JSON list of C-alpha atoms in Angstrom, two decimals:
[
{"chain": "A", "resi": 108, "resn": "MET", "atom": "CA", "xyz": [-104.87, -14.19, -140.40]},
{"chain": "A", "resi": 109, "resn": "GLY", "atom": "CA", "xyz": [-105.72, -16.38, -143.25]},
{"chain": "A", "resi": 110, "resn": "LEU", "atom": "CA", "xyz": [-106.47, -15.04, -146.78]},
{"chain": "A", "resi": 111, "resn": "TYR", "atom": "CA", "xyz": [-109.57, -13.81, -147.01]},
{"chain": "A", "resi": 112, "resn": "ILE", "atom": "CA", "xyz": [-111.85, -15.00, -150.20]},
{"chain": "A", "resi": 113, "resn": "ASN", "atom": "CA", "xyz": [-115.17, -12.66, -151.20]},
{"chain": "A", "resi": 114, "resn": "LYS", "atom": "CA", "xyz": [-117.40, -15.45, -152.88]},
{"chain": "A", "resi": 115, "resn": "LYS", "atom": "CA", "xyz": [-120.18, -13.18, -153.51]},
{"chain": "A", "resi": 116, "resn": "ASN", "atom": "CA", "xyz": [-118.49, -10.11, -155.03]},
{"chain": "A", "resi": 117, "resn": "HIS", "atom": "CA", "xyz": [-115.40, -11.37, -156.36]},
{"chain": "A", "resi": 118, "resn": "PRO", "atom": "CA", "xyz": [-115.66, -14.87, -156.93]},
{"chain": "A", "resi": 119, "resn": "ASP", "atom": "CA", "xyz": [-112.58, -15.37, -158.86]},
{"chain": "A", "resi": 120, "resn": "VAL", "atom": "CA", "xyz": [-109.93, -13.03, -157.14]},
{"chain": "A", "resi": 121, "resn": "TYR", "atom": "CA", "xyz": [-107.06, -15.09, -155.43]},
{"chain": "A", "resi": 122, "resn": "LYS", "atom": "CA", "xyz": [-108.21, -18.33, -156.83]},
{"chain": "A", "resi": 123, "resn": "ASN", "atom": "CA", "xyz": [-105.64, -20.06, -158.87]},
{"chain": "A", "resi": 124, "resn": "ARG", "atom": "CA", "xyz": [-106.33, -23.88, -160.60]},
{"chain": "A", "resi": 125, "resn": "GLN", "atom": "CA", "xyz": [-102.77, -24.87, -160.81]},
{"chain": "A", "resi": 126, "resn": "LYS", "atom": "CA", "xyz": [-100.85, -26.40, -157.96]},
{"chain": "A", "resi": 127, "resn": "LEU", "atom": "CA", "xyz": [-99.00, -24.01, -155.69]},
{"chain": "A", "resi": 128, "resn": "GLN", "atom": "CA", "xyz": [-95.04, -24.61, -155.55]},
{"chain": "A", "resi": 129, "resn": "GLU", "atom": "CA", "xyz": [-94.11, -23.98, -151.90]},
{"chain": "A", "resi": 130, "resn": "PRO", "atom": "CA", "xyz": [-92.50, -22.46, -150.70]},
{"chain": "A", "resi": 131, "resn": "ASN", "atom": "CA", "xyz": [-92.85, -19.20, -153.27]},
{"chain": "A", "resi": 132, "resn": "GLN", "atom": "CA", "xyz": [-91.71, -16.88, -151.20]},
{"chain": "A", "resi": 133, "resn": "LEU", "atom": "CA", "xyz": [-88.13, -15.88, -151.14]},
{"chain": "A", "resi": 134, "resn": "VAL", "atom": "CA", "xyz": [-87.41, -12.94, -149.20]},
{"chain": "A", "resi": 135, "resn": "SER", "atom": "CA", "xyz": [-89.37, -11.52, -146.52]},
{"chain": "A", "resi": 136, "resn": "ARG", "atom": "CA", "xyz": [-89.28, -8.47, -144.46]},
{"chain": "A", "resi": 137, "resn": "GLN", "atom": "CA", "xyz": [-89.25, -8.51, -140.87]},
{"chain": "A", "resi": 138, "resn": "ASP", "atom": "CA", "xyz": [-90.71, -5.36, -138.55]},
{"chain": "A", "resi": 139, "resn": "PHE", "atom": "CA", "xyz": [-89.30, -5.95, -135.28]},
{"chain": "A", "resi": 140, "resn": "LEU", "atom": "CA", "xyz": [-91.16, -3.18, -134.16]},
{"chain": "A", "resi": 141, "resn": "ALA", "atom": "CA", "xyz": [-94.57, -4.20, -134.97]},
{"chain": "A", "resi": 142, "resn": "GLU", "atom": "CA", "xyz": [-94.01, -7.57, -133.55]},
{"chain": "A", "resi": 143, "resn": "LEU", "atom": "CA", "xyz": [-92.68, -6.18, -130.23]},
{"chain": "A", "resi": 144, "resn": "LEU", "atom": "CA", "xyz": [-95.92, -3.85, -130.85]},
{"chain": "A", "resi": 145, "resn": "SER", "atom": "CA", "xyz": [-97.84, -7.02, -131.49]},
{"chain": "A", "resi": 146, "resn": "ASP", "atom": "CA", "xyz": [-95.80, -8.88, -128.88]},
{"chain": "A", "resi": 147, "resn": "GLN", "atom": "CA", "xyz": [-96.83, -5.76, -126.31]},
{"chain": "A", "resi": 148, "resn": "GLN", "atom": "CA", "xyz": [-100.68, -5.95, -127.29]},
{"chain": "A", "resi": 149, "resn": "LYS", "atom": "CA", "xyz": [-101.00, -9.61, -126.68]},
{"chain": "A", "resi": 150, "resn": "ALA", "atom": "CA", "xyz": [-99.01, -9.56, -123.64]},
{"chain": "A", "resi": 151, "resn": "ASN", "atom": "CA", "xyz": [-100.99, -6.56, -122.20]},
{"chain": "A", "resi": 152, "resn": "GLU", "atom": "CA", "xyz": [-104.40, -8.36, -123.53]},
{"chain": "A", "resi": 153, "resn": "ALA", "atom": "CA", "xyz": [-103.29, -11.13, -121.10]},
{"chain": "A", "resi": 154, "resn": "LEU", "atom": "CA", "xyz": [-102.43, -8.59, -118.47]},
{"chain": "A", "resi": 155, "resn": "LYS", "atom": "CA", "xyz": [-105.67, -7.16, -118.90]},
{"chain": "A", "resi": 156, "resn": "GLN", "atom": "CA", "xyz": [-107.48, -10.63, -119.15]},
{"chain": "A", "resi": 157, "resn": "ALA", "atom": "CA", "xyz": [-105.68, -12.01, -116.13]},
{"chain": "A", "resi": 158, "resn": "LEU", "atom": "CA", "xyz": [-106.65, -8.51, -114.34]},
{"chain": "A", "resi": 159, "resn": "ALA", "atom": "CA", "xyz": [-110.22, -8.26, -115.03]},
{"chain": "A", "resi": 160, "resn": "GLU", "atom": "CA", "xyz": [-110.31, -12.22, -113.82]},
{"chain": "A", "resi": 161, "resn": "LEU", "atom": "CA", "xyz": [-108.04, -11.29, -110.45]},
{"chain": "A", "resi": 162, "resn": "GLY", "atom": "CA", "xyz": [-110.77, -8.26, -110.32]},
{"chain": "A", "resi": 163, "resn": "MET", "atom": "CA", "xyz": [-113.57, -10.29, -110.69]},
{"chain": "A", "resi": 164, "resn": "ARG", "atom": "CA", "xyz": [-112.32, -13.06, -107.93]},
{"chain": "A", "resi": 165, "resn": "TYR", "atom": "CA", "xyz": [-111.31, -10.06, -105.87]},
{"chain": "A", "resi": 166, "resn": "SER", "atom": "CA", "xyz": [-115.17, -9.34, -106.18]},
{"chain": "A", "resi": 167, "resn": "GLN", "atom": "CA", "xyz": [-115.87, -12.66, -105.21]},
{"chain": "A", "resi": 168, "resn": "GLN", "atom": "CA", "xyz": [-113.92, -12.69, -102.60]},
{"chain": "A", "resi": 169, "resn": "GLU", "atom": "CA", "xyz": [-114.83, -9.35, -101.03]},
{"chain": "A", "resi": 170, "resn": "GLU", "atom": "CA", "xyz": [-118.54, -10.43, -101.60]},
{"chain": "A", "resi": 171, "resn": "SER", "atom": "CA", "xyz": [-117.76, -13.86, -100.18]},
{"chain": "A", "resi": 172, "resn": "LYS", "atom": "CA", "xyz": [-115.85, -12.04, -96.79]},
{"chain": "A", "resi": 173, "resn": "VAL", "atom": "CA", "xyz": [-118.98, -9.67, -96.82]},
{"chain": "A", "resi": 174, "resn": "ASN", "atom": "CA", "xyz": [-121.06, -11.80, -96.19]},
{"chain": "A", "resi": 175, "resn": "GLN", "atom": "CA", "xyz": [-118.99, -14.07, -93.69]},
{"chain": "A", "resi": 176, "resn": "TRP", "atom": "CA", "xyz": [-118.23, -10.63, -91.97]},
{"chain": "A", "resi": 177, "resn": "ASN", "atom": "CA", "xyz": [-122.24, -10.37, -91.77]},
{"chain": "A", "resi": 178, "resn": "GLN", "atom": "CA", "xyz": [-122.79, -13.94, -90.68]},
{"chain": "A", "resi": 179, "resn": "ILE", "atom": "CA", "xyz": [-120.23, -13.09, -87.66]},
{"chain": "A", "resi": 180, "resn": "ASP", "atom": "CA", "xyz": [-121.41, -9.67, -87.20]},
{"chain": "A", "resi": 181, "resn": "SER", "atom": "CA", "xyz": [-124.97, -11.68, -86.71]},
{"chain": "A", "resi": 182, "resn": "GLN", "atom": "CA", "xyz": [-123.48, -14.73, -84.98]},
{"chain": "A", "resi": 183, "resn": "LEU", "atom": "CA", "xyz": [-121.83, -11.93, -82.55]},
{"chain": "A", "resi": 184, "resn": "LYS", "atom": "CA", "xyz": [-125.34, -10.04, -82.02]},
{"chain": "A", "resi": 185, "resn": "ASP", "atom": "CA", "xyz": [-127.08, -13.48, -81.55]},
{"chain": "A", "resi": 186, "resn": "LEU", "atom": "CA", "xyz": [-124.51, -14.39, -78.75]},
{"chain": "A", "resi": 187, "resn": "SER", "atom": "CA", "xyz": [-124.34, -10.63, -77.09]},
{"chain": "A", "resi": 188, "resn": "ASN", "atom": "CA", "xyz": [-128.30, -10.92, -76.54]},
{"chain": "A", "resi": 189, "resn": "ARG", "atom": "CA", "xyz": [-127.89, -14.63, -75.35]},
{"chain": "A", "resi": 190, "resn": "LEU", "atom": "CA", "xyz": [-124.96, -13.17, -73.01]},
{"chain": "A", "resi": 191, "resn": "GLU", "atom": "CA", "xyz": [-127.19, -10.36, -72.08]},
{"chain": "A", "resi": 192, "resn": "LYS", "atom": "CA", "xyz": [-130.26, -12.66, -70.98]},
{"chain": "A", "resi": 193, "resn": "ASN", "atom": "CA", "xyz": [-127.95, -15.13, -69.17]},
{"chain": "A", "resi": 194, "resn": "GLU", "atom": "CA", "xyz": [-126.27, -11.88, -67.50]},
{"chain": "A", "resi": 195, "resn": "GLU", "atom": "CA", "xyz": [-130.04, -10.85, -66.12]},
{"chain": "A", "resi": 196, "resn": "ALA", "atom": "CA", "xyz": [-130.88, -14.53, -65.46]},
{"chain": "A", "resi": 197, "resn": "ASN", "atom": "CA", "xyz": [-127.50, -14.75, -63.49]},
{"chain": "A", "resi": 198, "resn": "GLN", "atom": "CA", "xyz": [-128.31, -11.46, -61.88]},
{"chain": "A", "resi": 199, "resn": "HIS", "atom": "CA", "xyz": [-132.12, -12.61, -61.09]},
{"chain": "A", "resi": 200, "resn": "LEU", "atom": "CA", "xyz": [-130.45, -16.19, -59.66]},
{"chain": "A", "resi": 201, "resn": "ALA", "atom": "CA", "xyz": [-128.11, -14.41, -57.56]},
{"chain": "A", "resi": 202, "resn": "MET", "atom": "CA", "xyz": [-130.64, -11.95, -55.90]},
{"chain": "A", "resi": 203, "resn": "GLN", "atom": "CA", "xyz": [-132.43, -15.45, -55.06]},
{"chain": "A", "resi": 204, "resn": "MET", "atom": "CA", "xyz": [-129.71, -16.70, -53.63]},
{"chain": "A", "resi": 205, "resn": "ASN", "atom": "CA", "xyz": [-128.70, -13.44, -51.76]},
{"chain": "A", "resi": 206, "resn": "GLU", "atom": "CA", "xyz": [-132.37, -13.68, -50.47]},
{"chain": "A", "resi": 207, "resn": "GLN", "atom": "CA", "xyz": [-132.07, -17.45, -49.67]},
{"chain": "A", "resi": 208, "resn": "LEU", "atom": "CA", "xyz": [-128.95, -16.88, -47.95]},
{"chain": "A", "resi": 209, "resn": "GLU", "atom": "CA", "xyz": [-130.72, -14.08, -45.71]},
{"chain": "A", "resi": 210, "resn": "LEU", "atom": "CA", "xyz": [-133.88, -16.82, -45.24]},
{"chain": "A", "resi": 211, "resn": "GLN", "atom": "CA", "xyz": [-131.61, -19.17, -44.28]},
{"chain": "A", "resi": 212, "resn": "LYS", "atom": "CA", "xyz": [-129.79, -16.85, -41.67]},
{"chain": "A", "resi": 213, "resn": "SER", "atom": "CA", "xyz": [-132.92, -15.51, -40.16]},
{"chain": "A", "resi": 214, "resn": "ALA", "atom": "CA", "xyz": [-133.62, -19.32, -39.78]},
{"chain": "A", "resi": 215, "resn": "ALA", "atom": "CA", "xyz": [-130.78, -20.22, -37.70]},
{"chain": "A", "resi": 216, "resn": "GLU", "atom": "CA", "xyz": [-130.72, -17.13, -35.84]},
{"chain": "A", "resi": 217, "resn": "LYS", "atom": "CA", "xyz": [-134.80, -18.38, -34.89]},
{"chain": "A", "resi": 218, "resn": "MET", "atom": "CA", "xyz": [-133.73, -22.09, -34.39]},
{"chain": "A", "resi": 219, "resn": "GLU", "atom": "CA", "xyz": [-130.43, -20.52, -32.00]},
{"chain": "A", "resi": 220, "resn": "LYS", "atom": "CA", "xyz": [-133.22, -19.14, -30.20]},
{"chain": "A", "resi": 221, "resn": "GLN", "atom": "CA", "xyz": [-135.40, -21.84, -30.14]},
{"chain": "A", "resi": 222, "resn": "GLU", "atom": "CA", "xyz": [-131.96, -23.86, -28.99]},
{"chain": "A", "resi": 223, "resn": "ASP", "atom": "CA", "xyz": [-131.46, -21.26, -26.27]},
{"chain": "A", "resi": 224, "resn": "LEU", "atom": "CA", "xyz": [-135.13, -21.38, -25.16]},
{"chain": "A", "resi": 225, "resn": "GLN", "atom": "CA", "xyz": [-135.41, -24.58, -25.23]},
{"chain": "A", "resi": 226, "resn": "GLY", "atom": "CA", "xyz": [-132.22, -24.96, -22.98]},
{"chain": "A", "resi": 227, "resn": "SER", "atom": "CA", "xyz": [-133.71, -22.33, -20.37]},
{"chain": "A", "resi": 228, "resn": "VAL", "atom": "CA", "xyz": [-136.95, -24.49, -20.45]},
{"chain": "A", "resi": 229, "resn": "LEU", "atom": "CA", "xyz": [-134.81, -27.61, -19.90]},
{"chain": "A", "resi": 230, "resn": "LYS", "atom": "CA", "xyz": [-133.03, -25.90, -16.91]},
{"chain": "A", "resi": 231, "resn": "ARG", "atom": "CA", "xyz": [-136.27, -24.82, -15.34]},
{"chain": "A", "resi": 232, "resn": "LEU", "atom": "CA", "xyz": [-137.92, -28.31, -15.80]},
{"chain": "A", "resi": 233, "resn": "ASP", "atom": "CA", "xyz": [-135.18, -29.65, -14.33]},
{"chain": "A", "resi": 234, "resn": "ASN", "atom": "CA", "xyz": [-134.73, -27.10, -11.46]},
{"chain": "A", "resi": 235, "resn": "GLN", "atom": "CA", "xyz": [-138.61, -27.79, -11.26]},
{"chain": "A", "resi": 236, "resn": "ASP", "atom": "CA", "xyz": [-138.20, -32.12, -10.77]},
{"chain": "A", "resi": 237, "resn": "ALA", "atom": "CA", "xyz": [-135.59, -31.13, -8.20]},
{"chain": "A", "resi": 238, "resn": "ILE", "atom": "CA", "xyz": [-137.94, -28.59, -6.56]},
{"chain": "A", "resi": 239, "resn": "LEU", "atom": "CA", "xyz": [-140.48, -31.69, -6.61]},
{"chain": "A", "resi": 240, "resn": "ASP", "atom": "CA", "xyz": [-138.35, -34.46, -5.90]},
{"chain": "A", "resi": 241, "resn": "LYS", "atom": "CA", "xyz": [-137.52, -32.14, -2.62]},
{"chain": "A", "resi": 242, "resn": "LEU", "atom": "CA", "xyz": [-141.58, -31.22, -2.05]},
{"chain": "A", "resi": 243, "resn": "ALA", "atom": "CA", "xyz": [-142.24, -34.75, -2.20]},
{"chain": "A", "resi": 244, "resn": "ARG", "atom": "CA", "xyz": [-139.51, -35.59, 0.28]},
{"chain": "A", "resi": 245, "resn": "GLN", "atom": "CA", "xyz": [-140.97, -33.18, 2.58]},
{"chain": "A", "resi": 246, "resn": "VAL", "atom": "CA", "xyz": [-144.25, -34.67, 2.34]},
{"chain": "A", "resi": 247, "resn": "ASN", "atom": "CA", "xyz": [-143.07, -38.06, 2.95]},
{"chain": "A", "resi": 248, "resn": "HIS", "atom": "CA", "xyz": [-141.41, -36.61, 6.04]},
{"chain": "A", "resi": 249, "resn": "ILE", "atom": "CA", "xyz": [-144.44, -35.04, 7.48]},
{"chain": "A", "resi": 250, "resn": "ARG", "atom": "CA", "xyz": [-146.60, -37.93, 6.68]},
{"chain": "A", "resi": 251, "resn": "SER", "atom": "CA", "xyz": [-144.21, -39.87, 8.69]},
{"chain": "A", "resi": 252, "resn": "ILE", "atom": "CA", "xyz": [-143.87, -37.66, 11.55]},
{"chain": "A", "resi": 253, "resn": "LEU", "atom": "CA", "xyz": [-148.04, -36.48, 11.43]},
{"chain": "A", "resi": 254, "resn": "PHE", "atom": "CA", "xyz": [-148.34, -40.52, 11.52]},
{"chain": "A", "resi": 255, "resn": "GLU", "atom": "CA", "xyz": [-145.83, -41.02, 14.48]},
{"chain": "A", "resi": 256, "resn": "ARG", "atom": "CA", "xyz": [-147.25, -37.73, 16.23]},
{"chain": "A", "resi": 257, "resn": "THR", "atom": "CA", "xyz": [-151.30, -39.18, 15.61]},
{"chain": "A", "resi": 258, "resn": "ASN", "atom": "CA", "xyz": [-149.92, -42.45, 17.00]},
{"chain": "A", "resi": 259, "resn": "TYR", "atom": "CA", "xyz": [-148.63, -40.55, 20.04]},
{"chain": "A", "resi": 260, "resn": "LEU", "atom": "CA", "xyz": [-151.94, -38.59, 20.71]},
{"chain": "A", "resi": 261, "resn": "ALA", "atom": "CA", "xyz": [-153.86, -41.63, 20.14]},
{"chain": "A", "resi": 262, "resn": "THR", "atom": "CA", "xyz": [-152.17, -43.40, 22.37]},
{"chain": "A", "resi": 263, "resn": "LYS", "atom": "CA", "xyz": [-151.65, -40.81, 25.38]},
{"chain": "A", "resi": 264, "resn": "ILE", "atom": "CA", "xyz": [-155.63, -39.78, 24.53]},
{"chain": "A", "resi": 265, "resn": "GLU", "atom": "CA", "xyz": [-156.58, -43.47, 25.04]},
{"chain": "A", "resi": 266, "resn": "ASP", "atom": "CA", "xyz": [-154.37, -43.64, 28.10]},
{"chain": "A", "resi": 267, "resn": "GLY", "atom": "CA", "xyz": [-155.80, -40.45, 28.94]},
{"chain": "A", "resi": 268, "resn": "TYR", "atom": "CA", "xyz": [-159.55, -41.86, 28.63]},
{"chain": "A", "resi": 269, "resn": "LYS", "atom": "CA", "xyz": [-158.41, -45.00, 30.86]},
{"chain": "A", "resi": 270, "resn": "VAL", "atom": "CA", "xyz": [-157.68, -42.93, 33.66]},
{"chain": "A", "resi": 271, "resn": "THR", "atom": "CA", "xyz": [-160.59, -40.75, 33.66]},
{"chain": "A", "resi": 272, "resn": "SER", "atom": "CA", "xyz": [-163.14, -43.43, 33.11]},
{"chain": "A", "resi": 273, "resn": "SER", "atom": "CA", "xyz": [-161.64, -45.44, 35.89]},
{"chain": "A", "resi": 274, "resn": "TYR", "atom": "CA", "xyz": [-161.62, -42.43, 37.94]},
{"chain": "A", "resi": 275, "resn": "VAL", "atom": "CA", "xyz": [-165.38, -41.37, 36.86]},
{"chain": "A", "resi": 276, "resn": "TYR", "atom": "CA", "xyz": [-166.10, -45.21, 37.47]},
{"chain": "A", "resi": 277, "resn": "LYS", "atom": "CA", "xyz": [-164.66, -45.07, 40.87]},
{"chain": "A", "resi": 278, "resn": "LEU", "atom": "CA", "xyz": [-166.65, -41.54, 42.11]},
{"chain": "A", "resi": 279, "resn": "MET", "atom": "CA", "xyz": [-170.30, -43.58, 40.40]},
{"chain": "A", "resi": 280, "resn": "THR", "atom": "CA", "xyz": [-169.37, -46.79, 42.01]},
{"chain": "A", "resi": 281, "resn": "GLY", "atom": "CA", "xyz": [-166.93, -46.79, 44.33]},
{"chain": "A", "resi": 282, "resn": "SER", "atom": "CA", "xyz": [-165.35, -49.89, 43.21]},
{"chain": "A", "resi": 283, "resn": "GLU", "atom": "CA", "xyz": [-161.78, -50.32, 41.90]},
{"chain": "A", "resi": 284, "resn": "GLN", "atom": "CA", "xyz": [-162.50, -52.51, 38.70]},
{"chain": "A", "resi": 285, "resn": "PRO", "atom": "CA", "xyz": [-161.13, -51.35, 35.95]},
{"chain": "A", "resi": 286, "resn": "LEU", "atom": "CA", "xyz": [-163.54, -49.84, 33.78]},
{"chain": "A", "resi": 287, "resn": "THR", "atom": "CA", "xyz": [-163.00, -52.36, 30.97]},
{"chain": "A", "resi": 288, "resn": "PHE", "atom": "CA", "xyz": [-163.93, -55.13, 33.41]},
{"chain": "A", "resi": 289, "resn": "PHE", "atom": "CA", "xyz": [-166.95, -53.43, 34.37]},
{"chain": "A", "resi": 290, "resn": "LEU", "atom": "CA", "xyz": [-167.63, -53.45, 30.33]},
{"chain": "A", "resi": 291, "resn": "MET", "atom": "CA", "xyz": [-167.22, -56.69, 29.80]},
{"chain": "A", "resi": 292, "resn": "ASN", "atom": "CA", "xyz": [-170.02, -57.35, 32.66]},
{"chain": "A", "resi": 293, "resn": "HIS", "atom": "CA", "xyz": [-172.25, -55.05, 31.52]},
{"chain": "A", "resi": 294, "resn": "LYS", "atom": "CA", "xyz": [-172.05, -56.84, 27.75]},
{"chain": "A", "resi": 295, "resn": "LYS", "atom": "CA", "xyz": [-172.31, -60.29, 29.43]},
{"chain": "A", "resi": 296, "resn": "GLU", "atom": "CA", "xyz": [-174.98, -59.03, 31.27]},
{"chain": "A", "resi": 297, "resn": "GLU", "atom": "CA", "xyz": [-176.58, -58.20, 28.01]},
{"chain": "A", "resi": 298, "resn": "SER", "atom": "CA", "xyz": [-176.46, -61.15, 26.34]},
{"chain": "A", "resi": 299, "resn": "GLN", "atom": "CA", "xyz": [-177.63, -63.22, 28.99]},
{"chain": "A", "resi": 300, "resn": "LYS", "atom": "CA", "xyz": [-181.04, -60.78, 28.98]},
{"chain": "A", "resi": 301, "resn": "LYS", "atom": "CA", "xyz": [-181.39, -61.59, 25.46]},
{"chain": "A", "resi": 302, "resn": "ALA", "atom": "CA", "xyz": [-180.99, -65.09, 25.64]},
{"chain": "A", "resi": 303, "resn": "ASP", "atom": "CA", "xyz": [-183.52, -65.39, 28.35]},
{"chain": "A", "resi": 304, "resn": "SER", "atom": "CA", "xyz": [-186.00, -63.30, 26.51]},
{"chain": "A", "resi": 305, "resn": "LEU", "atom": "CA", "xyz": [-185.93, -65.86, 23.53]}
]
């Protein structure tokens, strides 16, 4: 600490207008305890200042950590909310997938039944086609038989008619000429009468 001069109340105290002869102190007394206490006080002040600065930094770090933890907590809550919503969405999607699988299973069973029914119908149609082919063959066979029988009966009827007509002609005319000859003569006579009348 420097020399204090009170210029207002004692302006002339400690003033020397002559040139100072330096060094003017021949003997000095050192108080090691005072120096030690002074050094200790300086060290204590420096330590106190360092502790205060350290405390301030610690407080700043604590505040920063609290803010970081608050942000992390907010982010975690937002993540938990998103996870819950995703879980609900996943559950809803799983339910929809199960419903879709049930529908597909039901549709597959219906298609399998439909295929069985179609197979049965196709078998019936095949059987019906076979029956129709058999009936067609039988009808054709019956037709051929009827045709043969009809021809046979027509021939027999014609033969019987010829015999009967010849017998009746013989009874009526007493001639042995066949009926066809009589009919031919009868037609000629009718044609001649028409020609004469013209």
